[in-house]
mmCIF file of C-alpha atoms in Angstrom:
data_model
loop_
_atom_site.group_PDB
_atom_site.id
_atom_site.type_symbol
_atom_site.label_atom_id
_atom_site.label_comp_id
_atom_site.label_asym_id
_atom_site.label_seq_id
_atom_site.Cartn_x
_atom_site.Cartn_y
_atom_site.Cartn_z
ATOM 1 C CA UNK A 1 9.629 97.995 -8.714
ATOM 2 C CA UNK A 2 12.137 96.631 -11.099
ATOM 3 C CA UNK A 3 13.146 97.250 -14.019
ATOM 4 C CA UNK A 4 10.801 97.251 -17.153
ATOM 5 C CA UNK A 5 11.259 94.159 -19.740
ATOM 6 C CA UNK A 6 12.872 94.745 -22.621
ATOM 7 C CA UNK A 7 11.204 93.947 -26.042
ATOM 8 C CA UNK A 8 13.346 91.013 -26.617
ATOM 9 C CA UNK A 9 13.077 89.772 -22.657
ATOM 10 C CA UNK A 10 8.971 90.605 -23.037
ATOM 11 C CA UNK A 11 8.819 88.571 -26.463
ATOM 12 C CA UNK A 12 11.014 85.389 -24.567
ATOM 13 C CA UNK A 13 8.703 85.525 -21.402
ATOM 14 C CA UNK A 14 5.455 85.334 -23.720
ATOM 15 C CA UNK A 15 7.270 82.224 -25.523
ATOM 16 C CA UNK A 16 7.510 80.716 -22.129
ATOM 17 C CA UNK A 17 4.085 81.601 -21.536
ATOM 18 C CA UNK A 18 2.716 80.102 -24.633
ATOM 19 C CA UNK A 19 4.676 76.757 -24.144
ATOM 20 C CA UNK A 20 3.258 76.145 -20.530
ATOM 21 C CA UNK A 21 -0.260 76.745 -21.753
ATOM 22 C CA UNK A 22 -0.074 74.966 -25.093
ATOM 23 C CA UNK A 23 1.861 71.895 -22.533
ATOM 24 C CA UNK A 24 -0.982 72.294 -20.304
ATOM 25 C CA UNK A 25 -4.063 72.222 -22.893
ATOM 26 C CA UNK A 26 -2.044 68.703 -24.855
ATOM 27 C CA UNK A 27 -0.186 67.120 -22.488
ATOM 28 C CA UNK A 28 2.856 67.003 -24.501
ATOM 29 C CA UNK A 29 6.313 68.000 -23.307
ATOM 30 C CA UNK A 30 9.006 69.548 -25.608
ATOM 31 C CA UNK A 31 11.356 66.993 -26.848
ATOM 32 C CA UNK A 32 13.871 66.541 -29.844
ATOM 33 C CA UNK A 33 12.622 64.685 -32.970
ATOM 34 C CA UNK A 34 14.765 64.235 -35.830
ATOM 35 C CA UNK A 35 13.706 66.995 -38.418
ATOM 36 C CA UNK A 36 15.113 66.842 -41.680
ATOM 37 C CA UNK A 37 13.631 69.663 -43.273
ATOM 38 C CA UNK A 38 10.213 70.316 -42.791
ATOM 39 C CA UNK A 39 8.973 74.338 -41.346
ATOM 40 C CA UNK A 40 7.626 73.248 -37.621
ATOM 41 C CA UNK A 41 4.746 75.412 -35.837
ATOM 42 C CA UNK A 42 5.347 75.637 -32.108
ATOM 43 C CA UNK A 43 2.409 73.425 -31.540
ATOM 44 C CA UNK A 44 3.621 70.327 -34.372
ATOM 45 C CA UNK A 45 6.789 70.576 -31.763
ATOM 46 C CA UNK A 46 4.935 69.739 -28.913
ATOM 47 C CA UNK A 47 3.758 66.755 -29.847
ATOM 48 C CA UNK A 48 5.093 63.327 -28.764
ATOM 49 C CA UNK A 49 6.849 61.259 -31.977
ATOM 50 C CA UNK A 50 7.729 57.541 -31.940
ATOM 51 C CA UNK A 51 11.464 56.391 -32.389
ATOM 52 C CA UNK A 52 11.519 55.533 -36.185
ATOM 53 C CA UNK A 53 9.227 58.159 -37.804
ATOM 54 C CA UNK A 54 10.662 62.201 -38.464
ATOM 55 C CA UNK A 55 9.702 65.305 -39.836
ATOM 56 C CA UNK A 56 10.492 65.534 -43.075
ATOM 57 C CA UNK A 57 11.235 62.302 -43.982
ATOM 58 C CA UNK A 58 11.404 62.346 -47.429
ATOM 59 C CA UNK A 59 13.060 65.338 -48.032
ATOM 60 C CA UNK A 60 16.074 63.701 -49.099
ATOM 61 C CA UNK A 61 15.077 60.373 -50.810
ATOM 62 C CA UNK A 62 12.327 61.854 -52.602
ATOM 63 C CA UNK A 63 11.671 65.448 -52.004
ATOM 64 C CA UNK A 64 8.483 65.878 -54.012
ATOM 65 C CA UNK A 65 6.482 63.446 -52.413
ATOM 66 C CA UNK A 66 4.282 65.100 -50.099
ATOM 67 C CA UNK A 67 3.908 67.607 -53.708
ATOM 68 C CA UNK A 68 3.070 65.019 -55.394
ATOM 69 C CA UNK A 69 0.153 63.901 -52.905
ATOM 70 C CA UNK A 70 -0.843 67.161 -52.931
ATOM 71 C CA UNK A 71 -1.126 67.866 -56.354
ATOM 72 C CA UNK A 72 -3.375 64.306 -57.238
ATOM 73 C CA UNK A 73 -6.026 64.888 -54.046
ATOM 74 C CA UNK A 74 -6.572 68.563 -55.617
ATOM 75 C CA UNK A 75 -6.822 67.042 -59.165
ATOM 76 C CA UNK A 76 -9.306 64.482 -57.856
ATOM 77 C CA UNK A 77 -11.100 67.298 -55.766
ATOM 78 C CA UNK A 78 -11.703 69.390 -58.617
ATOM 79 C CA UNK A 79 -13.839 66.274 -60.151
ATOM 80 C CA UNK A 80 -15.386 65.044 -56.445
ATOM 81 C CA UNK A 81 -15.585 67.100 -53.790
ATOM 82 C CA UNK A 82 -16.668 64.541 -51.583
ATOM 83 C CA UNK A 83 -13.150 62.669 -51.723
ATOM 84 C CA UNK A 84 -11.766 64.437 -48.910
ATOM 85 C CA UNK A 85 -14.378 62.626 -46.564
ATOM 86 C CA UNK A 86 -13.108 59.251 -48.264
ATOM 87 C CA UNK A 87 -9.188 60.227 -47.778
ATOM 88 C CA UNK A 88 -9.658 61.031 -44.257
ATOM 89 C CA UNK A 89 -11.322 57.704 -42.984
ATOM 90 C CA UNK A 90 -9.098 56.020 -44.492
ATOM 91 C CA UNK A 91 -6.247 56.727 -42.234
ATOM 92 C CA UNK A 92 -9.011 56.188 -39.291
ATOM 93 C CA UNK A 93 -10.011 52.279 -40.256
ATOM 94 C CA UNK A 94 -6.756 51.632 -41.037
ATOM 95 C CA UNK A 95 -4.868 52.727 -37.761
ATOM 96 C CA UNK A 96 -7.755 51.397 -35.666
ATOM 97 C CA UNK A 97 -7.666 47.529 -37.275
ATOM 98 C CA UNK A 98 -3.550 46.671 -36.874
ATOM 99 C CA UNK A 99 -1.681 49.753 -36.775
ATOM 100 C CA UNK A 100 -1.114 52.923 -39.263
ATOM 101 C CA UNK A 101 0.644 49.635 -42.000
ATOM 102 C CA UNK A 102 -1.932 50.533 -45.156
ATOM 103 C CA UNK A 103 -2.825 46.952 -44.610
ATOM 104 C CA UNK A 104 -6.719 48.322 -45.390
ATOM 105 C CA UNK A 105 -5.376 48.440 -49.215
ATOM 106 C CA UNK A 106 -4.107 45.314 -49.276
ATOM 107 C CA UNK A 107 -5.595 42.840 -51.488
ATOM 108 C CA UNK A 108 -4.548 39.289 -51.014
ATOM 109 C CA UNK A 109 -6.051 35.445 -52.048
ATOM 110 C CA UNK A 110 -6.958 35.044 -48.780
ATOM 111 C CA UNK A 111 -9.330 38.357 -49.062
ATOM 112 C CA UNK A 112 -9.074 42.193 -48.021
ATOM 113 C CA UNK A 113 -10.439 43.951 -44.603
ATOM 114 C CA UNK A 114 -12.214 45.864 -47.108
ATOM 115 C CA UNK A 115 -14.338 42.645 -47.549
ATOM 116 C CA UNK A 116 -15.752 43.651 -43.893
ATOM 117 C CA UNK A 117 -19.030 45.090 -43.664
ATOM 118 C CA UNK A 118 -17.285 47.457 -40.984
ATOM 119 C CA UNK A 119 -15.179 49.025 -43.871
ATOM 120 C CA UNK A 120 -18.442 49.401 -46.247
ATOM 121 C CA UNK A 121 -18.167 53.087 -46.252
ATOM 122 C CA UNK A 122 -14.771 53.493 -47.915
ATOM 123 C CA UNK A 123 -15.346 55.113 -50.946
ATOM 124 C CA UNK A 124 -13.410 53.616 -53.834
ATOM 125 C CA UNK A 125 -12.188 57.295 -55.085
ATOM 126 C CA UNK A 126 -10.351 57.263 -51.993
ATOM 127 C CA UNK A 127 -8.434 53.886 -52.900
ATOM 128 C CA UNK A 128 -8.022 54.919 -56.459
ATOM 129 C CA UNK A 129 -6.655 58.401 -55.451
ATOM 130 C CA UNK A 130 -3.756 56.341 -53.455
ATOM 131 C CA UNK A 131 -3.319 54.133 -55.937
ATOM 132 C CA UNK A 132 -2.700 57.173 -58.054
ATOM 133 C CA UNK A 133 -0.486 58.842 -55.984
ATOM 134 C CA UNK A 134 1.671 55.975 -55.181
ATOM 135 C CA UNK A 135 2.023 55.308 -58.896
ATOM 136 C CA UNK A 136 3.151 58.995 -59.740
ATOM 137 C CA UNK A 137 5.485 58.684 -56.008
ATOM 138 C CA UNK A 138 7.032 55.748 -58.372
ATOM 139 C CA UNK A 139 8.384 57.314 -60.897
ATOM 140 C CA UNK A 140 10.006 60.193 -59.151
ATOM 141 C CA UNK A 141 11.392 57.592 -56.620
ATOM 142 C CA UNK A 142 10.802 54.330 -56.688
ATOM 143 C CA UNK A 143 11.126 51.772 -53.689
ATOM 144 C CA UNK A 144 11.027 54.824 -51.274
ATOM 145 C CA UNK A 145 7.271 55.897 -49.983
ATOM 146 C CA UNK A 146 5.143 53.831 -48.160
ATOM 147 C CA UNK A 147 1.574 52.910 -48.769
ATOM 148 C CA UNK A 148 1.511 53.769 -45.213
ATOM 149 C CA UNK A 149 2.567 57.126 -45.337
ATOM 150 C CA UNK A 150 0.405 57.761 -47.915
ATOM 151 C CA UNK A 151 -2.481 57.232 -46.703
ATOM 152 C CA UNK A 152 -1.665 59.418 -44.134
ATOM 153 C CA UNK A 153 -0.371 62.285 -46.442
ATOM 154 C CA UNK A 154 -3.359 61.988 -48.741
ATOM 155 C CA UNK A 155 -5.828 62.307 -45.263
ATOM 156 C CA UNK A 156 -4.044 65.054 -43.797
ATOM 157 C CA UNK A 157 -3.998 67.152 -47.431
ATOM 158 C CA UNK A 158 -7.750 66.112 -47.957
ATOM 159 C CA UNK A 159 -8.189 68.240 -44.239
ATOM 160 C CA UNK A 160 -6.232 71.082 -45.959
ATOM 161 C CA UNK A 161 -7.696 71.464 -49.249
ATOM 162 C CA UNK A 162 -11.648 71.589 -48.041
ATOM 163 C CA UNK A 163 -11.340 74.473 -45.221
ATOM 164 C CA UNK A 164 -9.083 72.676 -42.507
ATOM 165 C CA UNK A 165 -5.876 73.606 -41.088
ATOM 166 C CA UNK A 166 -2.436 72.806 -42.634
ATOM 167 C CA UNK A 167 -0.038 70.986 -40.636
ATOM 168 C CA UNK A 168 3.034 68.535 -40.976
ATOM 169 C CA UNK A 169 3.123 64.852 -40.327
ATOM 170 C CA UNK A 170 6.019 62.811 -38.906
ATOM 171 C CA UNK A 171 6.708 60.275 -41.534
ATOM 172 C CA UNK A 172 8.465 57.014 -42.320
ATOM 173 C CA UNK A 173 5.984 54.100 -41.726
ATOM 174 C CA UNK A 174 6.764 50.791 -43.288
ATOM 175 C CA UNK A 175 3.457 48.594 -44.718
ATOM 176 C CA UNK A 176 2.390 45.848 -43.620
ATOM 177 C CA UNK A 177 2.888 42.356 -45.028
ATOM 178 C CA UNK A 178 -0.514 41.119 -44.392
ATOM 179 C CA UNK A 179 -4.169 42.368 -43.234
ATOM 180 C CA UNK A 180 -6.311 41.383 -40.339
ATOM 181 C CA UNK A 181 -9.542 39.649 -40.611
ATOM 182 C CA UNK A 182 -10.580 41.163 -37.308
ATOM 183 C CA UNK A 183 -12.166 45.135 -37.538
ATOM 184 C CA UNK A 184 -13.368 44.563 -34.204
ATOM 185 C CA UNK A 185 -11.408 47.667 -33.026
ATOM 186 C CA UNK A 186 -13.195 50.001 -35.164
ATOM 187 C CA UNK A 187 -15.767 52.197 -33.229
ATOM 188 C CA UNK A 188 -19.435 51.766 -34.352
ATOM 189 C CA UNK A 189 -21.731 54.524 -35.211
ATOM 190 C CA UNK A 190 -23.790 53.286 -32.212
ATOM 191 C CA UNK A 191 -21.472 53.281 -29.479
ATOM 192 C CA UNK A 192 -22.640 54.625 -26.514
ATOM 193 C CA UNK A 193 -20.173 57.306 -24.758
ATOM 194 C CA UNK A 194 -17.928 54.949 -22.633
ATOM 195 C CA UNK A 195 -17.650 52.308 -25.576
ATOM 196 C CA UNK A 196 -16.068 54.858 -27.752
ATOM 197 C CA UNK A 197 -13.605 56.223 -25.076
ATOM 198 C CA UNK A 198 -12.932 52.161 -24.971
ATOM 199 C CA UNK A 199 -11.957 51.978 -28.480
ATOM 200 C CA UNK A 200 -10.059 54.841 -27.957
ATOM 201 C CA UNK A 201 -8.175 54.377 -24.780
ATOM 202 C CA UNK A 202 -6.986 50.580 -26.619
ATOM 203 C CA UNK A 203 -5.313 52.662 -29.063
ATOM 204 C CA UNK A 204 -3.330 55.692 -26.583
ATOM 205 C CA UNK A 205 -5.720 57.757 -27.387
ATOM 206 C CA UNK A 206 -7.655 60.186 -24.406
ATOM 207 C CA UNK A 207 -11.376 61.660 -24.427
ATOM 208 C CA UNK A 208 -9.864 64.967 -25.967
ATOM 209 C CA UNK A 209 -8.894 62.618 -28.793
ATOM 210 C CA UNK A 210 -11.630 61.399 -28.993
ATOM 211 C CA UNK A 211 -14.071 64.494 -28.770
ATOM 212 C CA UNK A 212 -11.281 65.970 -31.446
ATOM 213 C CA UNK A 213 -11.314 63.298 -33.724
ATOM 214 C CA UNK A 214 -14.743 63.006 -34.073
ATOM 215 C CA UNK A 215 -14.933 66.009 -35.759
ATOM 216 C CA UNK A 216 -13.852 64.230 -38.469
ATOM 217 C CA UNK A 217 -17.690 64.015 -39.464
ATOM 218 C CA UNK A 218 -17.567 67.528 -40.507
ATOM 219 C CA UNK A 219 -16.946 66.084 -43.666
ATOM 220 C CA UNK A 220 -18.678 63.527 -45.302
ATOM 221 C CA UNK A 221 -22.156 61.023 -45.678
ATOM 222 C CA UNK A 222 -23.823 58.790 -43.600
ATOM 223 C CA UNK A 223 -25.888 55.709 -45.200
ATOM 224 C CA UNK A 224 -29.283 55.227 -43.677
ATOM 225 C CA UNK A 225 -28.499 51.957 -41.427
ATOM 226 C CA UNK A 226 -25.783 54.093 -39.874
ATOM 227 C CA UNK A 227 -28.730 56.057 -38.049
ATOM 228 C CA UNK A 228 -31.461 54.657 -38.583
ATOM 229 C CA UNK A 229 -32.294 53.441 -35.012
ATOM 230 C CA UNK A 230 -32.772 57.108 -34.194
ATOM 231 C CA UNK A 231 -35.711 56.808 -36.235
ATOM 232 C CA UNK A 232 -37.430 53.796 -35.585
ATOM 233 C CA UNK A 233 -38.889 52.140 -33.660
ATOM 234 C CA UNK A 234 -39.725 56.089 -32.447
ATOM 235 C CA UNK A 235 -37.475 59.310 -32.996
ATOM 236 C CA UNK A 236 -35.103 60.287 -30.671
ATOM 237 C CA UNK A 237 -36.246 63.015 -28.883
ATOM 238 C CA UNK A 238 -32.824 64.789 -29.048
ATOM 239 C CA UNK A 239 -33.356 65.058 -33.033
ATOM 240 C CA UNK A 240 -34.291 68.533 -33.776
ATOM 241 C CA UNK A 241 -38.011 67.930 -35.116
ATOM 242 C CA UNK A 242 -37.705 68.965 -38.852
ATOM 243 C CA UNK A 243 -34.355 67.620 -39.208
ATOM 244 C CA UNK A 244 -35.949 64.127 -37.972
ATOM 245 C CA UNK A 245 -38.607 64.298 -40.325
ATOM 246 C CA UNK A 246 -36.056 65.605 -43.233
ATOM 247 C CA UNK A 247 -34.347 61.966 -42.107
ATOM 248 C CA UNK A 248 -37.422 60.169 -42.090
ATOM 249 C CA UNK A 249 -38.231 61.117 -45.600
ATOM 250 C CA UNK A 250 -34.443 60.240 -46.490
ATOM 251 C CA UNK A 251 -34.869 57.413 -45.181
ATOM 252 C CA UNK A 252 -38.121 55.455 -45.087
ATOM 253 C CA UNK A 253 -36.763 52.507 -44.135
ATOM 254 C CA UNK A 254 -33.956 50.986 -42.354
ATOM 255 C CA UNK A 255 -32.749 49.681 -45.221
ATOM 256 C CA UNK A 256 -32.974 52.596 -47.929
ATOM 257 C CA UNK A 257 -30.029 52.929 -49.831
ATOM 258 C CA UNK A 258 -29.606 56.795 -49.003
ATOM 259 C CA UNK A 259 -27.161 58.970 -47.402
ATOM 260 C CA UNK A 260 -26.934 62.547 -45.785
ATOM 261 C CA UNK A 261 -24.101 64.428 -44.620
ATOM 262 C CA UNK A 262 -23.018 64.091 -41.196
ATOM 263 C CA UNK A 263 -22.861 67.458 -41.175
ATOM 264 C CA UNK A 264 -26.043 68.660 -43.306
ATOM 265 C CA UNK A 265 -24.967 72.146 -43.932
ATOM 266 C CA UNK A 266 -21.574 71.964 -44.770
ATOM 267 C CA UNK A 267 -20.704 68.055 -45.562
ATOM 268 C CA UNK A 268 -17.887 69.273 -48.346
ATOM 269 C CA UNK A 269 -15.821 71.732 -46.025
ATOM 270 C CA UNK A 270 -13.607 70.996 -43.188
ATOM 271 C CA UNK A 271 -15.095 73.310 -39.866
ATOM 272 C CA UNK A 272 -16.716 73.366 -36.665
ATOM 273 C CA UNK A 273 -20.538 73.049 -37.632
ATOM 274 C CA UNK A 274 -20.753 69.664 -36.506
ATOM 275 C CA UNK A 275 -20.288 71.088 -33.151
ATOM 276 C CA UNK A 276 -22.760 73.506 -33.610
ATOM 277 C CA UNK A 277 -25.125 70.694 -34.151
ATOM 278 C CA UNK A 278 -25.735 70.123 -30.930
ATOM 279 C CA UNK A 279 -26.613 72.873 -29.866
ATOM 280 C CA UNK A 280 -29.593 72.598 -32.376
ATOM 281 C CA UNK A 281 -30.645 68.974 -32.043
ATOM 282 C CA UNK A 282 -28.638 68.441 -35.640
ATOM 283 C CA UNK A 283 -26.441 65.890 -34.563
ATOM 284 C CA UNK A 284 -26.811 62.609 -36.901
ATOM 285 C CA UNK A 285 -25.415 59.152 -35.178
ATOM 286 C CA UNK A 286 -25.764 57.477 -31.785
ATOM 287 C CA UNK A 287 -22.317 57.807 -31.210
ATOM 288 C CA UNK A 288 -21.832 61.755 -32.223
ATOM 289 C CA UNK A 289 -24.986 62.198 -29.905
ATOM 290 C CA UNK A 290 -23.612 60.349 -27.293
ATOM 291 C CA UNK A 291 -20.922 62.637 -26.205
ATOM 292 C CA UNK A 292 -23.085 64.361 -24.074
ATOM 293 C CA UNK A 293 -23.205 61.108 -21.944
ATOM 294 C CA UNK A 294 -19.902 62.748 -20.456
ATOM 295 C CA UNK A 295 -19.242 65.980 -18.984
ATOM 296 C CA UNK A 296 -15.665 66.823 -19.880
ATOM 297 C CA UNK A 297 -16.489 65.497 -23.481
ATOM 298 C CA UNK A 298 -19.171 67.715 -23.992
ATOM 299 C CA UNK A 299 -17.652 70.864 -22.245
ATOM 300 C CA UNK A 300 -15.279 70.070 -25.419
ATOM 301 C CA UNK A 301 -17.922 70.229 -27.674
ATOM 302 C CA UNK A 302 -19.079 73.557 -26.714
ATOM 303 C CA UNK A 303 -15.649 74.982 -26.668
ATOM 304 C CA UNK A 304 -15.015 73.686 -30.223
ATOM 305 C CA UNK A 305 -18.425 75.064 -31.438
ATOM 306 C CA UNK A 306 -17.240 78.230 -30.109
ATOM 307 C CA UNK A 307 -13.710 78.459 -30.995
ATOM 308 C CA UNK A 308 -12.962 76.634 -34.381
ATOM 309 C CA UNK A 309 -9.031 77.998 -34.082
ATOM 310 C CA UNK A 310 -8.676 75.299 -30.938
ATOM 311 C CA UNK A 311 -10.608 72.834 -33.050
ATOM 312 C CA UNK A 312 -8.284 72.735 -35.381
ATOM 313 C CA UNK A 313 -5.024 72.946 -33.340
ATOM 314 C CA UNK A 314 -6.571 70.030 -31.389
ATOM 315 C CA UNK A 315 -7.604 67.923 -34.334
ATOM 316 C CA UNK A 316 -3.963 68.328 -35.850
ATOM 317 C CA UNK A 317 -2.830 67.128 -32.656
ATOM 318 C CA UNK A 318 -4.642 64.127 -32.379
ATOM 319 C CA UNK A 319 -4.376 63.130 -35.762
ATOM 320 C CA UNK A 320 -0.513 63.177 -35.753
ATOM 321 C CA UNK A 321 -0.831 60.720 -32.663
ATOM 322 C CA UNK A 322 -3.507 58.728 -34.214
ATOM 323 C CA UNK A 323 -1.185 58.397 -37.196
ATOM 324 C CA UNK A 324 1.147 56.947 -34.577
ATOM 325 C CA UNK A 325 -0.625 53.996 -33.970
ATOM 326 C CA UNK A 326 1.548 50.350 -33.960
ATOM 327 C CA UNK A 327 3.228 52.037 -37.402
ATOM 328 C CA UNK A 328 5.809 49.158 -38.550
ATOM 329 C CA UNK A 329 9.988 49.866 -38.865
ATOM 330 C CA UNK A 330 12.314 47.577 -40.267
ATOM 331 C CA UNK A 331 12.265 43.934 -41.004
ATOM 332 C CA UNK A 332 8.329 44.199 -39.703
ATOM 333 C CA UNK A 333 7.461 45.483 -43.082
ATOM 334 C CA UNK A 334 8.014 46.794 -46.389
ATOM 335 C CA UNK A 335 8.096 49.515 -49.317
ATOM 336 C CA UNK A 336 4.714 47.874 -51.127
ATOM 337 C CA UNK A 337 5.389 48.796 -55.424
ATOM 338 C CA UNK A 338 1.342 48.615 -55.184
ATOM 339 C CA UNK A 339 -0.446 49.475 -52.893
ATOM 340 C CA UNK A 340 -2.503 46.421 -53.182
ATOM 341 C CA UNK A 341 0.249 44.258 -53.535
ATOM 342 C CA UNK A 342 2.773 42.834 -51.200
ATOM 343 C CA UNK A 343 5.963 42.561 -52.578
ATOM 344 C CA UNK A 344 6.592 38.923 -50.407
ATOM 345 C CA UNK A 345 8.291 39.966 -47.873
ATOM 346 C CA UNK A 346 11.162 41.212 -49.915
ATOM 347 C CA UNK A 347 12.398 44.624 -50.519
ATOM 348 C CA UNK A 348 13.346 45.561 -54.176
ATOM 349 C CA UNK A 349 16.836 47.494 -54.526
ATOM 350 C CA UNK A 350 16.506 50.545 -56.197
ATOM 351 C CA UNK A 351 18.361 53.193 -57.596
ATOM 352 C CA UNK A 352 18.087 54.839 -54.104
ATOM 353 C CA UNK A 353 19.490 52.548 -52.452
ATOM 354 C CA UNK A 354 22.503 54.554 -51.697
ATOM 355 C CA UNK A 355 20.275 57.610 -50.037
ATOM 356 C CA UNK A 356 17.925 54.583 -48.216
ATOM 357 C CA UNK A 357 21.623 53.404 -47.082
ATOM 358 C CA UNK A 358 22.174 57.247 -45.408
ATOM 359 C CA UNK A 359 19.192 57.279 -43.832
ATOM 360 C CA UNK A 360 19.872 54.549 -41.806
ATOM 361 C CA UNK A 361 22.929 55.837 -40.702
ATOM 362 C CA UNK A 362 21.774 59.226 -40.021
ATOM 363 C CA UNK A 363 18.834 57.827 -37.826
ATOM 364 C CA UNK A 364 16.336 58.556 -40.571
ATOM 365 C CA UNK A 365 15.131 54.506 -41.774
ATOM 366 C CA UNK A 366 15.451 53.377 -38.485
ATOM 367 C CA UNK A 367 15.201 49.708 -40.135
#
């Protein structure tokens, strides 16, 4: 036999361990990012970061920004709990239209994608919140933060704040100078199985993603059109029988203007109960129902209704790459003063323009 490990050689070899499995489970190899300040886990190191955007971004040109963010969704929680739903599809239907670019905010003569009926359910809190934030983001440094990043801040502290697990974002989007008329990207809430894994394979993202992702509707409401063809023209015989009839007298009609939670016992709070739903014929939409059409995907279910810890490490991983999605650098956007504004293509000089001028040197802007 040889000779026993010593605590330090025991401690290196579990390391090595834990990155194989942790490699093996998300399919992301080590690699550098620039990190300019922000306290990494092991598993926010493993994942895969596009030239342009770095951990702690910000922590130079305008160190209290993810603060600040932080500090306006908890204000707004205290008055609306349901907020945090409204923060975190935000980042979802704007990614999925033209890239992570906060062109969903935009609001230009020619119209807004929020005009589409496939954007109905943002919730105006959630737009005033970023307004908010961006307008507070202003005055400690103006000409600096994105809309984009925002958005993406404000979704990942709504996750925090209601029950979910805390975890960095790579940072340094650009927005976008325009919006797209076309939401035809966005999944529907009656998507069958291989439709989603469509919508989501278009965008780099895998079935895990998806099955992760999708736990999103632990938080939040559905309106009654979103599931009503569950109900009528009969019930679907996967809907737990008193939770169908609970729906039916929700909903009356297709076109009631009702809602319930996605996840009827714990709507408000960020956890794994809407994986639990299945188990008990509680699960609300076509397309949450509908990943049992596929094996792997609902193996995934059950593991996450059984283990919310890798719920949440997976759901932090596949929002950081869903955040990653056609983000813009450079000349292909801008530093938006408003949120709802574009500032014409030009960027406004600021008072940290010296800092901006640093970061581009150092690798940081990558403009």
């Amino acid at each position: 036999m040889g000779k026993p490990l010593t605590c330090s050689a025991l401690i290196a070899t579990l390391a090595v361990f834990e990155a194989a499995v942790l490699v093996a489970a998300f399919g992301g190899p080590l690699q550098y990012v620039p990190n300019y300040g922000a306290e990494l886990s092991f598993l926010e190191m493993q994942v895969p970061v596009k030239d342009g955007l770095a951990w702690g971004y910000y922590s130079k040109s305008c160190p209290k920004a993810e603060q600040i963010v932080a500090e306006r969704v908890a204000a707004f929680l205290k008055k609306d709990l349901g907020v945090a739903a409204g923060l975190l599809r935000l980042p979802f239907h704007d990614c999925f239209v033209q890239g992570c670019d906060a062109s969903i905010l935009l609001k230009l003569p020619s119209g807004t994608e929020l005009d589409d009926p496939a954007n109905g359910s943002i919730r105006k809190v959630a737009l005033d919140l970023v307004d908010d934030a961006k307008a507070n983001i202003e005055k400690a440094c103006p000409g600096v933060v994105s809309c984009a990043d925002i958005v993406v801040l404000a979704g990942r502290e709504s996750i925090k704040q209601v029950g979910g697990p805390a975890f960095n974002v790579p940072l340094g989007r650009r927005d976008s100078f325009s919006f797209s008329p076309n939401t035809n990207d966005l999944p529907s809430p009656f998507f069958s199985f291989q439709q989603l894994l469509d919508a989501f394979t278009k965008k780099n993202l895998d079935a895990t993603d998806l099955v992760a992702l999708s736990g999103a509707h632990t938080l939040g409401v559905a309106q009654c059109a979103s599931f009503s063809n569950r109900l009528r023209p009969t019930v679907d015989p996967k809907l737990n029988s008193k939770y169908a009839h609970y729906l039916l007298n929700t909903c009356p009609t297709d076109s009631t203007k009702a809602t319930t939670g996605f996840d009827f016992f714990t709507p408000n709070k960020f956890d794994n109960i809407y994986y639990k739903n299945f188990a008990t014929g509680g699960t609300l939409t076509s397309s949450d129902q509908n990943l049992d059409q596929n094996a792997q995907a609902l193996n995934l279910v059950k593991f996450y209704a059984s283990n919310q810890t890798a719920f949440f490490n997976q759901f932090l991983w596949s929002y950081i790459k869903m955040s990653q999605i056609g983000p813009k650098f450079g000349n292909n956007g801008e530093i938006r003063r408003k949120c709802t504004t574009s500032n014409s293509g030009k960027i406004f000089p600021t008072e940290e323009s010296d800092e901006i001028v640093s970061m581009v040197v150092d690798g940081r802007g990558s403009m």
